Tab-separated table of C-alpha atoms (C1' of nucleotides) in Angstrom:
chain	number	residue	atom	x	y	z
A	164	MET	CA	-5.217	5.712	0.159
A	165	LYS	CA	-1.749	4.960	1.433
A	166	ARG	CA	-1.583	1.701	3.333
A	167	LYS	CA	2.132	1.788	4.055
A	168	ARG	CA	2.464	0.094	7.407
A	169	SER	CA	5.207	-0.063	10.002
A	170	TYR	CA	6.028	-2.979	12.238
A	171	SER	CA	7.655	-3.190	15.642
A	172	ARG	CA	11.014	-4.827	16.117
A	173	ALA	CA	9.371	-7.703	17.932
A	174	THR	CA	7.118	-8.354	14.982
A	175	HIS	CA	10.025	-8.305	12.548
A	176	HIS	CA	11.935	-10.728	14.716
A	177	ALA	CA	8.999	-13.077	15.056
A	178	LEU	CA	8.490	-13.019	11.285
A	179	SER	CA	12.163	-13.641	10.684
A	180	ILE	CA	12.225	-16.500	13.161
A	181	LEU	CA	9.196	-18.169	11.665
A	182	GLY	CA	10.605	-17.797	8.168
A	183	SER	CA	13.938	-19.257	9.201
A	184	MET	CA	12.296	-22.169	10.977
A	185	ILE	CA	10.284	-22.945	7.881
A	186	ARG	CA	13.337	-22.884	5.659
A	187	ILE	CA	15.276	-25.034	8.073
A	188	GLY	CA	12.386	-27.463	8.276
A	189	ARG	CA	12.126	-27.627	4.514
A	190	THR	CA	15.843	-28.157	4.063
A	191	GLU	CA	15.961	-30.830	6.727
A	192	ARG	CA	13.232	-32.658	4.858
A	193	ASN	CA	15.093	-32.316	1.571
A	194	MET	CA	12.303	-30.500	-0.158
A	195	THR	CA	12.892	-27.996	-2.911
A	196	ALA	CA	11.117	-24.683	-2.762
A	197	GLN	CA	8.987	-25.710	-5.709
A	198	GLU	CA	7.954	-28.962	-4.063
A	199	LEU	CA	6.853	-27.269	-0.865
A	200	ALA	CA	5.099	-24.504	-2.760
A	201	ASP	CA	3.173	-27.069	-4.789
A	202	ARG	CA	2.134	-28.931	-1.677
A	203	ALA	CA	0.948	-25.768	-0.025
A	204	GLY	CA	-0.811	-24.660	-3.190
A	205	ILE	CA	1.140	-21.440	-3.477
A	206	SER	CA	3.750	-20.089	-5.840
A	207	ARG	CA	7.455	-20.354	-5.292
A	208	THR	CA	7.564	-16.580	-5.141
A	209	THR	CA	5.199	-16.469	-2.190
A	210	LEU	CA	7.084	-19.209	-0.395
A	211	HIS	CA	10.250	-17.234	-0.922
A	212	ASN	CA	8.635	-14.215	0.710
A	213	ILE	CA	7.472	-16.329	3.620
A	214	GLU	CA	10.920	-17.779	4.244
A	215	LYS	CA	12.364	-14.288	3.976
A	216	GLY	CA	10.096	-13.183	6.806
A	217	ALA	CA	8.076	-10.701	4.772
A	218	PRO	CA	5.044	-9.272	6.592
A	219	GLY	CA	2.774	-9.398	3.553
A	220	PRO	CA	1.739	-13.019	3.020
A	221	GLU	CA	-1.567	-14.262	4.391
A	222	ILE	CA	-1.291	-15.795	7.830
A	223	GLY	CA	-3.261	-18.831	6.734
A	224	THR	CA	-0.782	-19.819	4.050
A	225	VAL	CA	2.170	-19.195	6.328
A	226	PHE	CA	0.714	-21.423	9.033
A	227	GLU	CA	-0.121	-24.053	6.462
A	228	VAL	CA	3.437	-24.094	5.167
A	229	ALA	CA	4.749	-24.232	8.716
A	230	CYS	CA	2.608	-27.291	9.387
A	231	LEU	CA	3.832	-28.959	6.216
A	232	VAL	CA	7.460	-28.769	7.279
A	233	GLY	CA	6.807	-29.639	10.898
A	234	VAL	CA	7.245	-26.274	12.512
A	235	PRO	CA	5.243	-26.256	15.741
A	236	LEU	CA	2.929	-23.270	15.828
A	237	PHE	CA	1.544	-23.387	19.314
A	238	ASP	CA	1.650	-27.063	20.028
A	239	THR	CA	2.880	-29.935	17.936
A	240	ASP	CA	0.075	-32.270	18.809
A	241	ASN	CA	-3.145	-31.615	16.983
A	242	ARG	CA	-5.370	-32.828	19.804
A	243	VAL	CA	-3.676	-30.579	22.301
A	244	LEU	CA	-4.219	-27.774	19.843
A	245	ALA	CA	-7.926	-28.509	19.583
A	246	LEU	CA	-8.237	-28.725	23.332
A	247	GLN	CA	-6.453	-25.461	23.848
A	248	ASP	CA	-8.686	-23.849	21.256
A	249	ALA	CA	-11.849	-25.092	22.952
A	250	ARG	CA	-10.621	-23.912	26.309
A	251	LEU	CA	-9.823	-20.451	25.043
A	252	ARG	CA	-13.205	-20.139	23.367
A	253	GLU	CA	-14.875	-21.218	26.581
A	254	LYS	CA	-12.938	-18.606	28.477
A	255	LEU	CA	-14.155	-16.035	26.010
A	256	THR	CA	-17.794	-16.810	26.708
A	257	LEU	CA	-17.152	-16.007	30.333
A	258	MET	CA	-15.626	-12.656	29.513
A	259	PRO	CA	-17.456	-9.400	28.881
A	260	LYS	CA	-18.841	-9.315	25.372
A	261	ALA	CA	-18.141	-5.648	25.031
A	262	VAL	CA	-15.519	-3.391	26.487
A	263	ARG	CA	-16.820	-0.064	27.700
A	264	PRO	CA	-14.475	2.882	27.578
A	265	VAL	CA	-13.388	4.071	31.005
A	266	THR	CA	-15.901	6.715	32.070
A	267	GLN	CA	-13.738	9.729	32.680
A	268	GLU	CA	-15.620	10.596	35.913
A	269	VAL	CA	-15.398	14.310	35.378
A	270	ASP	CA	-13.993	15.831	38.502
A	271	ASP	CA	-14.020	19.516	37.824
A	272	ASP	CA	-14.760	20.737	41.343
A	273	PHE	CA	-11.302	21.017	42.793
B	13	MET	CA	-8.049	-18.558	-11.977
B	14	LYS	CA	-9.896	-19.335	-8.798
B	15	ARG	CA	-7.550	-19.472	-5.864
B	16	LYS	CA	-9.858	-21.191	-3.414
B	17	ARG	CA	-7.462	-22.566	-0.830
B	18	SER	CA	-7.891	-25.195	1.793
B	19	TYR	CA	-6.283	-25.331	5.170
B	20	SER	CA	-5.458	-28.222	7.443
B	21	ARG	CA	-7.212	-28.678	10.748
B	22	ALA	CA	-4.019	-27.792	12.571
B	23	THR	CA	-3.820	-24.504	10.717
B	24	HIS	CA	-7.419	-23.658	11.517
B	25	HIS	CA	-6.868	-24.431	15.156
B	26	ALA	CA	-3.719	-22.378	15.347
B	27	LEU	CA	-5.507	-19.454	13.716
B	28	SER	CA	-8.428	-19.792	16.072
B	29	ILE	CA	-6.168	-19.968	19.094
B	30	LEU	CA	-4.197	-16.927	18.092
B	31	GLY	CA	-7.385	-14.984	17.428
B	32	SER	CA	-8.840	-15.955	20.775
B	33	MET	CA	-5.659	-15.058	22.607
B	34	ILE	CA	-5.669	-11.664	20.970
B	35	ARG	CA	-9.254	-11.020	21.902
B	36	ILE	CA	-8.657	-12.149	25.460
B	37	GLY	CA	-5.580	-9.958	25.681
B	38	ARG	CA	-7.501	-6.989	24.366
B	39	THR	CA	-10.413	-7.501	26.739
B	40	GLU	CA	-8.118	-7.970	29.716
B	41	ARG	CA	-6.562	-4.635	28.879
B	42	ASN	CA	-9.960	-3.014	28.582
B	43	MET	CA	-9.419	-1.878	25.047
B	44	THR	CA	-12.235	-1.483	22.562
B	45	ALA	CA	-11.852	-2.974	19.124
B	46	GLN	CA	-11.591	0.515	17.678
B	47	GLU	CA	-8.812	1.496	20.073
B	48	LEU	CA	-6.698	-1.524	19.255
B	49	ALA	CA	-7.362	-1.161	15.544
B	50	ASP	CA	-6.224	2.448	15.683
B	51	ARG	CA	-3.048	1.543	17.535
B	52	ALA	CA	-2.254	-1.175	15.040
B	53	GLY	CA	-3.072	1.102	12.132
B	54	ILE	CA	-5.742	-1.183	10.752
B	55	SER	CA	-9.505	-1.055	10.435
B	56	ARG	CA	-11.902	-2.486	12.936
B	57	THR	CA	-13.121	-4.871	10.271
B	58	THR	CA	-9.662	-6.344	9.805
B	59	LEU	CA	-9.175	-6.663	13.542
B	60	HIS	CA	-12.468	-8.479	13.721
B	61	ASN	CA	-11.303	-10.924	11.068
B	62	ILE	CA	-8.078	-11.482	12.975
B	63	GLU	CA	-9.868	-12.203	16.251
B	64	LYS	CA	-12.218	-14.506	14.386
B	65	GLY	CA	-9.241	-16.544	13.210
B	66	ALA	CA	-9.678	-15.839	9.512
B	67	PRO	CA	-6.806	-17.075	7.317
B	68	GLY	CA	-6.803	-14.029	5.068
B	69	PRO	CA	-5.151	-11.185	7.005
B	70	GLU	CA	-1.480	-10.430	6.502
B	71	ILE	CA	0.767	-12.159	8.978
B	72	GLY	CA	2.594	-8.935	9.733
B	73	THR	CA	-0.501	-7.148	10.964
B	74	VAL	CA	-1.634	-10.154	12.996
B	75	PHE	CA	1.736	-10.371	14.730
B	76	GLU	CA	1.715	-6.646	15.332
B	77	VAL	CA	-1.692	-6.798	16.971
B	78	ALA	CA	-0.592	-9.775	19.038
B	79	CYS	CA	2.387	-7.804	20.307
B	80	LEU	CA	0.175	-4.840	21.187
B	81	VAL	CA	-2.024	-6.898	23.494
B	82	GLY	CA	0.834	-8.869	25.004
B	83	VAL	CA	0.344	-12.202	23.289
B	84	PRO	CA	3.737	-13.934	23.249
B	85	LEU	CA	4.584	-15.041	19.729
B	86	PHE	CA	7.693	-17.079	20.313
B	87	ASP	CA	9.090	-15.384	23.346
B	88	THR	CA	7.827	-12.536	25.441
B	89	ASP	CA	11.173	-10.863	25.793
B	90	ASN	CA	12.361	-8.911	22.811
B	91	ARG	CA	16.030	-9.610	23.462
B	92	VAL	CA	15.488	-13.321	23.636
B	93	LEU	CA	13.599	-12.986	20.387
B	94	ALA	CA	16.489	-11.208	18.722
B	95	LEU	CA	18.938	-13.778	20.009
B	96	GLN	CA	16.831	-16.631	18.770
B	97	ASP	CA	16.535	-14.940	15.406
B	98	ALA	CA	20.290	-14.482	15.112
B	99	ARG	CA	20.899	-18.069	16.104
B	100	LEU	CA	18.495	-19.395	13.524
B	101	ARG	CA	20.015	-17.261	10.791
B	102	GLU	CA	23.452	-18.502	11.747
B	103	LYS	CA	22.240	-22.048	11.570
B	104	LEU	CA	20.924	-21.347	8.101
B	105	THR	CA	24.346	-20.289	6.845
B	106	LEU	CA	25.667	-23.662	7.901
B	107	MET	CA	22.948	-25.528	6.031
B	108	PRO	CA	22.904	-26.421	2.355
B	109	LYS	CA	21.876	-23.424	0.306
B	110	ALA	CA	20.054	-25.531	-2.220
B	111	VAL	CA	18.229	-28.807	-1.973
B	112	ARG	CA	19.006	-31.269	-4.741
B	113	PRO	CA	16.256	-33.633	-5.827
B	114	VAL	CA	16.813	-37.203	-4.760
B	115	THR	CA	18.579	-38.967	-7.638
B	116	GLN	CA	16.344	-41.923	-8.360
B	117	GLU	CA	19.327	-44.272	-8.870
B	118	VAL	CA	17.653	-46.211	-11.646
B	119	ASP	CA	18.100	-49.855	-10.961
B	120	ASP	CA	16.616	-51.556	-13.989
B	121	ASP	CA	18.818	-54.615	-14.170
B	122	PHE	CA	16.957	-56.940	-11.909
C	161	DC	C1'	36.075	-29.033	-12.793
C	162	DG	C1'	31.714	-29.113	-15.399
C	163	DT	C1'	27.040	-30.021	-15.572
C	164	DT	C1'	22.613	-29.248	-13.929
C	165	DA	C1'	19.186	-27.812	-11.046
C	166	DA	C1'	17.825	-24.606	-7.247
C	167	DT	C1'	17.481	-20.221	-5.878
C	168	DG	C1'	17.014	-15.044	-6.011
C	169	DA	C1'	15.405	-11.141	-8.314
C	170	DC	C1'	12.765	-8.922	-11.317
C	171	DT	C1'	8.182	-8.142	-14.518
C	172	DA	C1'	3.187	-7.603	-15.786
C	173	DA	C1'	-1.511	-9.401	-15.304
C	174	DT	C1'	-4.807	-11.225	-12.199
C	175	DT	C1'	-6.906	-12.089	-7.766
C	176	DT	C1'	-7.549	-10.811	-3.223
C	177	DA	C1'	-7.414	-8.409	1.189
C	178	DA	C1'	-8.052	-3.878	3.458
C	179	DT	C1'	-10.818	-0.191	3.981
C	180	DG	C1'	-14.685	2.859	5.382
C	181	DA	C1'	-19.419	3.266	5.564
C	182	DA	C1'	-23.582	1.494	6.679
C	183	DC	C1'	-26.829	-1.161	9.414
C	184	DA	C1'	-28.911	-4.162	13.109
C	185	DC	C1'	-28.207	-5.850	17.397
C	186	DA	C1'	-26.249	-6.496	22.069
C	187	DA	C1'	-24.732	-4.790	26.228
C	188	DT	C1'	-23.750	-1.394	29.512
C	189	DA	C1'	-24.601	2.909	32.326
C	190	DA	C1'	-27.662	6.331	34.108
D	77	DT	C1'	-36.584	1.929	30.858
D	78	DT	C1'	-33.834	4.882	27.790
D	79	DA	C1'	-29.695	6.422	25.845
D	80	DT	C1'	-25.272	5.294	24.428
D	81	DT	C1'	-21.669	2.701	22.826
D	82	DG	C1'	-19.405	-1.751	21.255
D	83	DT	C1'	-19.768	-5.484	18.237
D	84	DG	C1'	-21.038	-8.466	14.116
D	85	DT	C1'	-21.772	-8.221	9.410
D	86	DT	C1'	-22.215	-6.876	4.579
D	87	DC	C1'	-20.715	-4.195	0.488
D	88	DA	C1'	-18.256	-1.313	-3.127
D	89	DT	C1'	-13.919	0.656	-3.865
D	90	DT	C1'	-9.024	0.752	-3.710
D	91	DA	C1'	-4.514	-0.860	-2.806
D	92	DA	C1'	-1.661	-4.810	-2.425
D	93	DA	C1'	-0.565	-9.736	-2.661
D	94	DT	C1'	-0.302	-13.623	-5.665
D	95	DT	C1'	0.879	-15.588	-9.746
D	96	DA	C1'	3.501	-17.295	-13.826
D	97	DG	C1'	7.083	-16.240	-16.411
D	98	DT	C1'	11.946	-15.201	-17.474
D	99	DC	C1'	16.769	-14.543	-16.451
D	100	DA	C1'	21.212	-14.527	-13.819
D	101	DT	C1'	23.537	-16.451	-10.209
D	102	DT	C1'	24.763	-19.912	-7.154
D	103	DA	C1'	25.432	-24.300	-5.227
D	104	DA	C1'	25.388	-29.454	-5.267
D	105	DC	C1'	27.307	-33.505	-6.966
D	106	DG	C1'	29.135	-36.733	-10.302
DNA sequence: CGTTAATGACTAATTTAATGAACACAATAA
DNA sequence: TTATTGTGTTCATTAAATTAGTCATTAACG
């Protein structure tokens, strides 16, 4: 089963940006790749892929690394983040739980 | 070797937020989970994990899905994204290519 | 300039995510 | 209500990421 995926330009750019920001953050904090990898609990190889902007790594580890070097993901402040999260989840409860496909309304008497 | 990872609260929140935003975006566009999964070239199960805010999915697929439902990653506009990317990469060339460990400057004659 | 460590690029072995199918349940439309 | 479809979840299989290791190259700094 081939899993070979393709990604849009926007996705590639976003990945590249995030990777660059992480590397810049790490460098600014004078951390070696090994140090940061150890802190994040990942291998130097994986960190290298993350900084390169590879699409493969798990999003959880990437976000964790970003946090470690001070790259703001959605908001720098943790409390704001929690608030935003709660608000979004609340909004979700008010939305339809299931999306019905648009009924084609067959109109074959023309 | 068990890999059992742990993630900071900030990471969990960011994941949860992104997942919620994706689900909201999908619902607002009246897309079923299957539709979006098909467009992104992933399974419905994986999409479900993404919307749930699971740390496991690949960052590339998450970003791709986010783009498909109009969730702004760093900037909505693709051109701005490209510009930002180029600027960051340029900044990187001006930064030290390697981080040297802080020389402890042993000061044992006290 | 020379030393030394960081980084980049591979490898093979292990661990994990992605998948598709299955099922129960919820929610919508007729 | 009844029928139909979307969603949440689990599970075995398969494909891919992660890992540790080594090596060559590069860059920092005395």
